[in-house]
Coordinates of C-alpha atoms in Angstrom, one line a residue:
Chain N
M1 CA -12.7 15.5 18.7
R2 CA -13.9 15.5 15.1
T3 CA -15.3 12.0 15.6
A4 CA -17.4 13.2 18.5
F5 CA -18.7 15.9 16.2
Y6 CA -20.1 13.3 13.9
L7 CA -21.0 10.8 16.6
L8 CA -22.9 12.9 19.0
P9 CA -26.0 13.7 16.9
L10 CA -26.0 10.2 15.6
A11 CA -26.0 8.7 19.1
M12 CA -28.8 11.0 20.2
A13 CA -30.9 10.1 17.1
P14 CA -33.1 7.6 19.0
L15 CA -34.4 10.5 21.1
F16 CA -36.0 12.3 18.2
A17 CA -36.1 10.0 15.2
N18 CA -38.9 7.5 14.6
D19 CA -38.3 3.8 13.8
F20 CA -38.4 4.3 10.1
W21 CA -35.7 6.9 10.2
L22 CA -33.7 4.9 12.7
V23 CA -33.7 1.6 10.8
Q24 CA -34.5 2.2 7.2
I25 CA -32.5 5.5 6.8
L26 CA -29.7 5.7 9.4
G27 CA -29.3 2.0 10.2
R28 CA -29.2 1.1 6.5
A29 CA -26.8 4.0 5.7
L30 CA -24.5 2.9 8.5
S31 CA -24.4 -0.7 7.4
L32 CA -23.8 0.2 3.7
G33 CA -21.3 2.7 5.0
V34 CA -19.3 0.0 6.7
I35 CA -19.1 -2.0 3.4
A36 CA -18.2 1.2 1.5
L37 CA -15.5 1.9 4.2
S38 CA -13.7 -1.3 3.2
L39 CA -13.6 0.0 -0.4
T40 CA -12.4 3.5 0.7
F41 CA -9.8 1.9 2.9
L42 CA -8.3 -0.1 -0.1
A43 CA -8.6 3.0 -2.4
A44 CA -7.0 5.5 0.0
Y45 CA -4.3 3.3 1.6
L46 CA -3.5 0.6 -0.9
G47 CA -4.4 2.7 -4.0
V48 CA -6.6 0.0 -5.5
V49 CA -10.3 0.3 -6.4
S50 CA -12.0 -3.1 -5.6
F51 CA -15.3 -4.2 -6.9
A52 CA -15.3 -7.2 -4.7
Q53 CA -16.3 -5.6 -1.4
T54 CA -19.9 -6.7 -1.8
T55 CA -18.7 -10.2 -2.3
M56 CA -16.7 -10.2 1.0
A57 CA -19.8 -8.8 2.7
G58 CA -21.9 -11.5 1.1
V59 CA -19.5 -14.2 2.3
A60 CA -20.2 -13.1 5.9
G61 CA -23.9 -12.7 5.2
Y62 CA -24.2 -16.2 3.6
T63 CA -22.2 -17.7 6.5
V64 CA -24.7 -16.2 9.1
A65 CA -27.6 -17.4 6.9
Y66 CA -26.3 -20.9 6.5
F67 CA -25.4 -21.5 10.1
G68 CA -28.1 -19.4 11.7
P69 CA -31.9 -19.5 11.9
N70 CA -33.6 -19.2 8.5
T71 CA -36.9 -20.3 7.0
V72 CA -35.7 -22.2 4.0
D73 CA -34.3 -25.4 5.7
V74 CA -30.8 -25.2 4.4
G75 CA -27.7 -25.4 6.6
Y76 CA -27.1 -26.1 10.3
E77 CA -28.1 -24.0 13.2
L78 CA -25.3 -23.0 15.5
P79 CA -25.3 -20.6 18.4
F80 CA -24.7 -17.0 17.5
Y81 CA -21.4 -16.8 19.4
V82 CA -20.0 -19.4 17.0
I83 CA -21.7 -18.0 13.9
L84 CA -20.5 -14.4 14.2
P85 CA -16.8 -15.1 14.7
L86 CA -17.1 -17.7 11.9
A87 CA -18.7 -15.2 9.6
M88 CA -16.0 -12.7 10.3
I89 CA -13.2 -15.3 9.7
M90 CA -14.8 -16.3 6.4
A91 CA -15.1 -12.7 5.2
T92 CA -11.5 -12.1 6.2
L93 CA -10.3 -15.2 4.4
S94 CA -12.3 -14.3 1.3
G95 CA -10.6 -10.9 1.3
A96 CA -7.2 -12.6 1.6
L97 CA -8.0 -14.9 -1.2
I98 CA -9.2 -12.1 -3.5
G99 CA -6.1 -10.1 -2.5
L100 CA -3.9 -13.1 -3.5
I101 CA -5.6 -13.3 -6.9
A102 CA -5.5 -9.5 -7.5
R103 CA -2.1 -8.8 -5.9
R104 CA -0.3 -7.8 -9.1
S105 CA -3.1 -5.7 -10.5
Q106 CA -3.5 -2.0 -10.3
G107 CA -5.7 0.7 -11.8
I108 CA -8.1 -0.6 -14.4
Y109 CA -6.8 -4.1 -14.1
A110 CA -7.6 -4.3 -10.4
I111 CA -11.1 -3.1 -11.2
M112 CA -11.5 -5.8 -13.9
I113 CA -10.2 -8.7 -11.9
T114 CA -12.2 -7.8 -8.7
L115 CA -15.3 -7.3 -10.8
A116 CA -14.7 -10.7 -12.5
I117 CA -14.4 -12.4 -9.1
A118 CA -17.5 -10.6 -7.9
V119 CA -19.6 -11.6 -10.9
A120 CA -18.3 -15.2 -10.7
F121 CA -19.4 -15.3 -7.1
F122 CA -22.8 -13.9 -8.1
Y123 CA -23.4 -16.6 -10.7
F124 CA -22.1 -19.3 -8.3
T125 CA -24.5 -18.3 -5.6
R126 CA -27.3 -18.3 -8.2
Q127 CA -26.5 -21.8 -9.4
N128 CA -25.5 -23.6 -6.2
Y129 CA -28.4 -24.9 -4.1
S130 CA -26.7 -27.0 -1.5
V131 CA -25.0 -24.1 0.2
F132 CA -26.3 -20.9 -1.3
N133 CA -29.9 -22.1 -2.0
G134 CA -29.6 -20.7 -5.6
W135 CA -31.9 -18.0 -6.9
T136 CA -34.2 -17.9 -3.8
G137 CA -31.4 -17.6 -1.3
F138 CA -32.2 -17.4 2.4
S139 CA -35.0 -15.6 4.1
G140 CA -36.2 -15.3 7.7
L141 CA -32.8 -14.2 8.9
R142 CA -33.2 -12.7 12.3
A143 CA -30.8 -10.9 14.5
P144 CA -30.3 -12.8 17.8
D145 CA -30.9 -11.7 21.3
I146 CA -27.6 -10.9 22.9
A147 CA -27.3 -10.5 26.6
G148 CA -31.0 -10.2 26.8
I149 CA -31.2 -7.4 24.3
N150 CA -33.4 -8.0 21.3
L151 CA -31.3 -6.8 18.3
R152 CA -34.3 -6.9 16.0
A153 CA -36.0 -4.0 17.9
P154 CA -35.3 -0.6 16.1
V155 CA -33.4 1.2 18.8
P156 CA -31.0 -1.6 19.7
F157 CA -30.4 -2.5 16.1
Y158 CA -29.7 1.2 15.2
L159 CA -27.3 1.5 18.2
L160 CA -25.6 -1.7 17.0
C161 CA -25.2 -0.3 13.5
L162 CA -23.8 2.9 15.0
G163 CA -21.4 1.0 17.3
V164 CA -20.1 -1.2 14.5
A165 CA -19.7 1.8 12.2
A166 CA -17.8 3.8 14.9
L167 CA -15.7 0.8 15.8
S168 CA -14.8 0.1 12.2
L169 CA -13.7 3.7 11.7
V170 CA -11.6 3.6 14.9
L171 CA -10.2 0.3 13.7
V172 CA -9.2 1.7 10.3
N173 CA -7.7 4.8 11.8
G174 CA -5.6 2.8 14.2
F175 CA -4.6 0.2 11.6
I176 CA -3.2 2.7 9.2
K177 CA -0.8 4.0 11.9
S178 CA 0.4 0.5 12.7
P179 CA 3.6 -0.8 11.1
L180 CA 1.6 -3.0 8.8
G181 CA -0.7 -0.1 7.9
L182 CA 2.3 2.1 7.1
T183 CA 3.8 -0.7 5.0
I184 CA 0.5 -0.9 3.1
Q185 CA 0.7 2.8 2.3
A186 CA 4.4 2.3 1.3
V187 CA 3.3 -0.3 -1.2
R188 CA 0.7 2.2 -2.5
D189 CA 3.5 4.8 -3.1
E190 CA 6.4 2.7 -4.3
P191 CA 6.1 -1.1 -4.3
K192 CA 9.6 -1.4 -5.7
R193 CA 11.1 0.4 -2.8
V194 CA 9.2 -1.8 -0.3
L195 CA 11.2 -4.7 -1.7
A196 CA 14.3 -2.6 -1.6
I197 CA 13.9 -2.2 2.2
G198 CA 13.5 -5.9 2.6
I199 CA 9.8 -6.4 2.7
P200 CA 8.0 -8.8 0.3
T201 CA 4.9 -7.0 -1.1
T202 CA 2.6 -10.0 -1.6
P203 CA 1.8 -10.6 2.1
V204 CA 1.3 -6.8 2.6
I205 CA -1.3 -6.7 -0.2
V206 CA -3.0 -9.8 1.0
A207 CA -3.2 -8.4 4.5
A208 CA -4.7 -5.2 3.2
Y209 CA -7.4 -7.1 1.4
A210 CA -8.0 -9.4 4.4
F211 CA -8.5 -6.4 6.6
A212 CA -10.9 -4.9 4.1
G213 CA -12.7 -8.3 4.1
F214 CA -13.0 -8.1 7.9
I215 CA -14.6 -4.6 7.7
A216 CA -16.9 -5.5 4.8
G217 CA -17.9 -8.7 6.6
S218 CA -19.2 -6.7 9.6
G219 CA -21.2 -4.5 7.3
G220 CA -22.5 -7.6 5.5
I221 CA -23.9 -9.1 8.7
L222 CA -25.7 -5.9 9.7
N223 CA -27.0 -5.7 6.1
I224 CA -28.7 -9.1 6.2
W225 CA -30.1 -8.6 9.7
L226 CA -31.7 -5.4 8.3
Q227 CA -33.0 -7.0 5.1
E228 CA -33.8 -10.3 6.9
R229 CA -32.7 -12.2 3.7
I230 CA -29.8 -12.8 1.4
S231 CA -29.8 -14.1 -2.2
S232 CA -27.7 -13.9 -5.3
F233 CA -29.3 -10.4 -5.9
S234 CA -27.6 -9.2 -2.7
V235 CA -24.1 -9.9 -4.3
G236 CA -25.1 -9.0 -7.8
L237 CA -24.0 -6.1 -10.0
G238 CA -26.6 -3.7 -8.5
P239 CA -25.3 -3.8 -4.9
I240 CA -21.7 -3.8 -6.2
V241 CA -22.2 -0.6 -8.1
D242 CA -24.2 0.9 -5.2
I243 CA -21.2 0.5 -2.9
L244 CA -18.9 2.1 -5.4
V245 CA -21.3 5.0 -5.9
I246 CA -21.5 5.5 -2.2
A247 CA -17.7 5.5 -1.8
V248 CA -17.2 7.9 -4.7
I249 CA -20.0 10.3 -3.7
G250 CA -18.6 10.5 -0.2
G251 CA -15.0 10.7 -1.2
L252 CA -12.3 8.1 -1.6
K253 CA -9.6 10.0 0.2
H254 CA -10.8 9.7 3.8
P255 CA -12.6 6.9 5.7
I256 CA -15.4 9.1 6.9
G257 CA -16.4 9.7 3.2
A258 CA -17.9 6.2 3.1
F259 CA -20.6 7.2 5.7
I260 CA -21.3 10.6 4.2
G261 CA -21.8 9.0 0.9
A262 CA -24.0 6.2 2.4
I263 CA -26.3 8.7 4.0
A264 CA -26.6 10.8 0.8
F265 CA -27.3 7.6 -1.2
V266 CA -29.9 6.2 1.2
L267 CA -31.7 9.6 1.4
L268 CA -31.8 9.7 -2.4
D269 CA -32.8 6.1 -2.7
T270 CA -35.6 6.5 -0.2
F271 CA -37.1 9.9 -1.1
A272 CA -36.4 10.2 -4.8
V273 CA -39.6 8.2 -5.5
D274 CA -41.6 11.1 -4.1
F275 CA -40.4 13.2 -7.0
I276 CA -39.5 10.9 -9.8
D277 CA -40.5 7.4 -11.1
R278 CA -38.9 4.5 -9.4
E279 CA -37.4 3.5 -12.8
R280 CA -35.7 6.9 -13.1
F281 CA -33.7 6.3 -9.9
N282 CA -30.6 5.1 -11.8
T283 CA -30.7 8.2 -14.0
L284 CA -30.8 10.4 -11.0
I285 CA -28.0 8.6 -9.1
G286 CA -26.0 8.6 -12.4
L287 CA -26.5 12.4 -12.7
V288 CA -25.5 12.9 -9.1
L289 CA -22.4 10.8 -9.6
L290 CA -21.5 12.7 -12.7
A291 CA -21.9 16.0 -10.9
I292 CA -19.7 14.7 -8.1
I293 CA -17.0 13.4 -10.4
M294 CA -16.9 16.6 -12.4
G295 CA -17.5 19.2 -9.7
A296 CA -16.0 17.6 -6.6
P297 CA -13.6 14.7 -7.4
D298 CA -12.9 14.2 -3.7
G299 CA -16.6 13.6 -3.0
L300 CA -18.9 15.3 -0.5
H301 CA -16.2 15.0 2.2
G302 CA -13.6 16.7 0.0
L303 CA -16.2 19.4 -0.9
A304 CA -17.1 20.1 2.8
K305 CA -13.4 20.2 3.7
S306 CA -12.5 22.7 1.1
W307 CA -15.5 24.9 2.0
L308 CA -14.5 24.8 5.7
S309 CA -10.9 25.6 5.0
R310 CA -11.8 28.4 2.6
S311 CA -14.1 30.1 5.1
A312 CA -11.5 29.7 7.8
K313 CA -8.8 31.2 5.6
R314 CA -10.9 34.1 4.3
P315 CA -8.6 37.0 5.1
A316 CA -9.9 39.9 7.2
K317 CA -10.4 43.2 5.3
I318 CA -7.1 44.8 4.7
K319 CA -6.9 48.4 5.6
T320 CA -5.1 50.6 3.1
Chain C
M1 CA 30.5 -34.3 2.2
P2 CA 34.0 -33.0 2.8
V3 CA 34.2 -29.4 3.8
S4 CA 36.4 -27.5 1.5
Y5 CA 37.8 -24.1 2.1
D6 CA 36.0 -21.6 -0.2
H7 CA 38.5 -18.9 -1.0
K8 CA 35.8 -17.0 -2.8
A9 CA 33.9 -16.5 0.5
A10 CA 36.3 -13.7 1.4
N11 CA 34.9 -11.5 -1.3
A12 CA 31.9 -9.2 -0.6
L13 CA 30.8 -9.4 -4.1
E14 CA 31.9 -11.7 -6.9
I15 CA 30.0 -11.7 -10.2
Q16 CA 30.9 -13.9 -13.1
G17 CA 29.8 -13.4 -16.7
V18 CA 26.7 -11.4 -15.7
G19 CA 24.5 -10.2 -18.4
R20 CA 21.0 -8.7 -18.8
R21 CA 19.1 -8.7 -22.0
F22 CA 16.1 -6.7 -23.1
G23 CA 14.8 -8.4 -26.2
G24 CA 17.8 -8.7 -28.5
F25 CA 19.8 -6.0 -26.7
W26 CA 22.3 -6.8 -24.0
A27 CA 22.3 -3.8 -21.7
V28 CA 24.9 -5.5 -19.6
K29 CA 27.0 -8.2 -21.1
D30 CA 29.6 -10.7 -19.7
V31 CA 30.6 -8.5 -16.8
S32 CA 32.9 -10.1 -14.1
L33 CA 33.8 -8.1 -11.0
T34 CA 35.3 -8.9 -7.6
V35 CA 34.8 -6.5 -4.7
R36 CA 36.6 -7.0 -1.4
P37 CA 34.8 -6.4 1.9
G38 CA 35.1 -2.8 2.9
E39 CA 36.2 -1.7 -0.5
R40 CA 34.9 1.5 -2.0
R41 CA 34.3 0.9 -5.7
A42 CA 33.2 3.5 -8.2
V43 CA 31.5 2.4 -11.4
L44 CA 31.9 4.9 -14.2
G45 CA 30.7 5.0 -17.7
P46 CA 28.9 7.3 -20.2
N47 CA 25.1 7.4 -20.3
G48 CA 23.7 4.1 -21.5
A49 CA 26.8 2.1 -20.4
G50 CA 24.6 -0.2 -18.3
K51 CA 25.6 1.0 -14.8
T52 CA 22.1 1.2 -13.4
T53 CA 21.1 -2.1 -15.1
L54 CA 24.1 -3.7 -13.5
F55 CA 22.8 -2.4 -10.1
N56 CA 19.3 -3.6 -10.8
V57 CA 20.7 -7.1 -11.5
L58 CA 22.8 -7.0 -8.4
T59 CA 19.9 -6.1 -6.1
G60 CA 17.3 -8.3 -7.8
D61 CA 15.2 -5.5 -9.2
L62 CA 15.9 -7.3 -12.5
V63 CA 16.3 -11.0 -13.2
T64 CA 19.8 -12.0 -14.4
S65 CA 19.9 -13.2 -18.0
A66 CA 23.3 -14.8 -17.7
G67 CA 26.1 -15.4 -15.2
T68 CA 26.2 -15.8 -11.4
I69 CA 26.2 -13.4 -8.5
R70 CA 27.8 -14.3 -5.2
M71 CA 27.6 -12.1 -2.1
D72 CA 29.7 -13.1 0.9
G73 CA 30.4 -16.3 -0.9
A74 CA 26.8 -17.3 -1.3
D75 CA 25.1 -17.6 -4.7
V76 CA 22.3 -15.1 -4.7
T77 CA 21.6 -15.1 -8.5
Q78 CA 18.1 -16.5 -8.0
M79 CA 17.4 -14.9 -4.6
P80 CA 14.4 -12.5 -4.4
M81 CA 15.3 -8.9 -3.7
H82 CA 13.9 -8.6 -0.2
K83 CA 16.0 -11.6 0.9
R84 CA 19.2 -10.0 -0.5
I85 CA 18.3 -6.9 1.5
K86 CA 17.9 -9.0 4.7
G87 CA 21.4 -10.4 3.9
G88 CA 22.9 -7.0 4.2
L89 CA 22.6 -5.4 0.8
R90 CA 21.1 -1.9 0.4
R91 CA 20.6 0.4 -2.5
T92 CA 19.6 3.9 -3.4
Y93 CA 17.9 4.9 -6.6
Q94 CA 19.0 7.5 -9.1
H95 CA 15.5 8.9 -9.4
A96 CA 14.3 8.8 -5.8
H97 CA 11.7 6.1 -5.3
L98 CA 10.3 7.3 -1.9
F99 CA 7.1 6.8 0.0
N100 CA 5.5 10.2 -0.8
G101 CA 2.5 9.7 1.4
L102 CA 4.5 8.9 4.5
T103 CA 6.6 11.1 6.8
V104 CA 10.4 10.9 7.0
R105 CA 10.1 9.2 10.4
D106 CA 7.7 6.5 9.1
S107 CA 9.9 5.9 6.0
L108 CA 13.0 5.4 8.1
F109 CA 11.0 3.4 10.6
L110 CA 9.9 1.0 7.8
S111 CA 13.4 0.7 6.5
V112 CA 14.5 -0.5 10.0
C113 CA 11.5 -2.9 10.3
G114 CA 12.1 -4.3 6.8
V115 CA 15.5 -5.7 7.9
A116 CA 15.0 -6.2 11.6
G117 CA 11.5 -7.5 11.3
G118 CA 8.3 -6.2 12.9
W119 CA 6.5 -4.6 9.9
Q120 CA 3.8 -7.2 10.3
R121 CA 2.5 -5.7 13.6
F122 CA -1.0 -4.4 13.2
M123 CA -1.5 -2.7 16.5
P124 CA -0.7 1.0 16.8
L125 CA 2.9 1.6 17.9
R126 CA 4.0 2.2 21.4
L127 CA 6.0 5.4 21.8
N128 CA 9.0 3.6 23.2
D129 CA 9.3 1.3 20.2
G130 CA 13.0 0.5 19.5
A131 CA 12.6 0.8 15.7
V132 CA 11.4 4.4 16.1
A133 CA 14.5 5.3 18.1
K134 CA 16.6 3.7 15.4
A135 CA 14.7 5.7 12.8
E136 CA 15.6 8.9 14.6
T137 CA 19.2 7.9 14.7
L138 CA 19.2 7.4 11.0
A139 CA 17.6 10.8 10.5
Q140 CA 20.4 12.3 12.5
L141 CA 23.0 10.4 10.4
S142 CA 21.5 11.6 7.2
G143 CA 20.9 15.2 8.4
L144 CA 17.1 15.0 8.5
S145 CA 16.4 15.4 12.2
A146 CA 14.5 18.6 11.7
E147 CA 12.3 17.0 9.0
L148 CA 11.2 13.9 10.9
D149 CA 7.5 14.8 10.8
R150 CA 7.4 16.2 7.3
E151 CA 5.7 14.3 4.6
V152 CA 8.2 13.0 2.1
A153 CA 6.3 14.6 -0.8
N154 CA 7.2 18.0 0.7
L155 CA 10.9 17.5 0.9
S156 CA 13.4 19.4 -1.2
H157 CA 15.4 17.5 -3.8
G158 CA 18.5 17.5 -1.7
Q159 CA 16.6 16.2 1.3
R160 CA 15.1 13.4 -0.8
R161 CA 18.6 12.3 -1.6
Q162 CA 19.5 12.4 2.0
L163 CA 16.5 10.3 2.9
E164 CA 17.5 7.8 0.2
I165 CA 20.8 7.3 1.9
G166 CA 19.3 7.3 5.4
M167 CA 16.9 4.5 4.4
A168 CA 19.8 2.5 2.9
L169 CA 21.8 2.8 6.1
A170 CA 19.2 1.1 8.3
E171 CA 20.3 -1.9 10.4
N172 CA 24.0 -2.2 9.7
P173 CA 24.3 -2.8 5.9
K174 CA 27.2 -4.9 4.7
M175 CA 27.1 -3.5 1.1
L176 CA 25.7 -0.3 -0.2
L177 CA 24.9 0.3 -3.9
L178 CA 24.6 4.1 -4.4
D179 CA 23.2 5.1 -7.8
E180 CA 24.2 8.7 -8.5
P181 CA 23.7 10.0 -5.0
A182 CA 24.8 13.4 -6.1
A183 CA 22.5 13.7 -9.0
G184 CA 20.7 17.0 -9.0
L185 CA 22.5 18.3 -5.9
S186 CA 23.7 21.9 -5.8
P187 CA 27.4 22.5 -5.8
S188 CA 27.2 23.5 -2.1
E189 CA 25.4 20.3 -1.2
R190 CA 28.0 18.0 -2.9
P191 CA 30.8 18.3 -0.4
R192 CA 28.4 17.4 2.4
L193 CA 27.5 14.3 0.5
A194 CA 31.1 13.3 0.0
E195 CA 31.7 13.9 3.7
L196 CA 28.8 11.7 4.6
L197 CA 30.1 8.9 2.3
L198 CA 33.6 9.2 3.8
S199 CA 32.2 9.1 7.3
L200 CA 30.5 5.7 6.8
P201 CA 32.0 2.8 8.8
K202 CA 35.0 1.3 7.0
H203 CA 33.6 -2.3 7.1
I204 CA 30.7 -1.3 4.7
T205 CA 31.4 -2.2 1.1
I206 CA 30.3 0.6 -1.1
I207 CA 29.7 0.5 -4.9
L208 CA 29.0 3.9 -6.3
I209 CA 27.8 5.1 -9.6
E210 CA 28.6 8.8 -9.9
H211 CA 29.1 11.3 -12.7
D212 CA 30.6 13.8 -10.4
M213 CA 34.3 12.8 -10.8
D214 CA 35.3 14.8 -7.7
I215 CA 33.0 12.8 -5.5
A216 CA 33.6 9.5 -7.3
L217 CA 37.4 9.6 -7.1
K218 CA 37.6 11.2 -3.7
T219 CA 35.5 8.5 -2.0
S220 CA 36.6 5.4 -3.8
D221 CA 39.8 3.3 -3.8
S222 CA 39.1 1.5 -7.1
V223 CA 37.2 2.2 -10.3
S224 CA 35.5 0.0 -12.8
V225 CA 34.6 1.6 -16.2
L226 CA 31.6 0.2 -18.2
H227 CA 31.1 0.9 -21.9
N228 CA 28.3 -0.5 -24.0
G229 CA 27.3 -2.9 -21.3
Q230 CA 30.8 -4.3 -21.0
L231 CA 33.7 -3.8 -18.6
L232 CA 36.3 -1.6 -20.3
A233 CA 38.9 -1.0 -17.6
E234 CA 39.5 -1.5 -13.9
G235 CA 42.1 -0.1 -11.5
T236 CA 43.0 2.6 -9.0
P237 CA 41.6 6.1 -9.6
E238 CA 45.1 7.2 -10.8
N239 CA 45.3 4.4 -13.3
I240 CA 41.9 5.1 -14.6
M241 CA 42.5 8.8 -15.0
S242 CA 45.5 8.1 -17.2
N243 CA 44.0 5.2 -19.2
E244 CA 43.9 6.0 -22.9
A245 CA 40.8 3.9 -23.7
V246 CA 38.8 5.4 -20.8
H247 CA 39.7 8.9 -22.0
K248 CA 38.5 8.1 -25.4
V249 CA 35.0 6.8 -24.5
Y250 CA 34.3 8.6 -21.2
M251 CA 36.4 11.5 -20.2
G252 CA 36.6 12.9 -23.8
G253 CA 33.1 12.0 -24.7
A254 CA 31.3 13.3 -21.6
H255 CA 29.4 16.5 -22.2
G256 CA 26.9 18.4 -20.3
H257 CA 27.8 18.0 -16.7

């Protein structure tokens, strides 16, 4: 019901929005939103803030770049129906591996260790030429034709982004109600007690990170098809912080927050140049973030929710 | 290898020279205990006697610093906690460690899955799932049937204690370690707890830490008294009640409850 409320106007967007809005605003926001969703998932249900979500997305992106058509003559070309599952598997495995490394860390330590992994991956992609093509990375990455539909065209690409975003939301909402999803939330609340009911915590944490890797990977693929390139800059500190900012602006408590944050972020990112210098964008986004953290710690989603419940609960005038 | 009859196998719990050290301080030192299957054993002792530390060592919450622990004749000293649980051991905590973000139903459901298996499933549950039915039975047993869909964070203190016990009863435990199950309960709630403990199947071995003498002595057939991390006395409730040394350190010295 509530999903339809968000989905309907978005599904009808191709009827009134031009290509720029479809691809550069909404398509971009949805693909960033999917990556941010993987962060929100870990934050809300495992209770861990991970800085490595861009890395997991990047693993999927690099897999598609290396095994798909590109203009830099690195890698092999495989058919898309092999590449896409392979990219998702690689992203999921990267999530599992990062989870295995970070499994004992919480709070600030989880942030530190995932950030360390992400930065190490960034430098690795920059220095390795045989697989990651170093500084230059890959360009000329093109979305394939699937079932006769050209996914590079604005409307199909936008609908693909919307479909993936909706599907990943449905996936997260279903997963958290599954036995494994409940166990993940139990680990968030009381890891000790999880052991005391006979469940080892390590596989639970690794599974949560792997699932986050799967979600991040699907966003990562959309993102490189949109950008048509990937390089070390795509997995560097800038994009890492962008994803965190998106998740925090939207609200870390509910999966939908990731998409609300992504739309706000992309709108700011695109239109702020009309009012301020390009170099001032970080100042602006910093101020917005500060305002959110101080004024609405649960993000825009939390803010909207409390407004809605306040106006619903406003008592009728009492007759005396 | 010749098969020899292991007479120790008959004991539900047998610990030998068990100790736990924190830095230079032995919270539990050289404790040896034997508990028969189905026995109801109370562990008494003043605050800081090492009762909860002993429990933590028995369950695997803490690593043993010295000695050996055998359950059902098997050496579990090095076994990780979740495997001991699978082997039939359960515990409750003095300060309820519960899943505050989950409902009562989900907490009990996970307790069933933890032992019976199935927590790894990542597809949403079917409504006729066997573990859910078992969770509802546990709720009935622990008096929480009306609270199944409530979030654990919203339960009253007494209900949290009931949930602790309900979770510990999942999937036919062999041995229950109850750490002050009556702590913080109102006088009217206490008899109900004693009743629940007495109604548990007789084959379950229960080891109980309890400050409420009424509950401790009514529900147990033998008592071990700890003092400064060491075993001070052991015997029937009547023996312990009349034991001079116990009176000195415990009965006489216990204030504020």
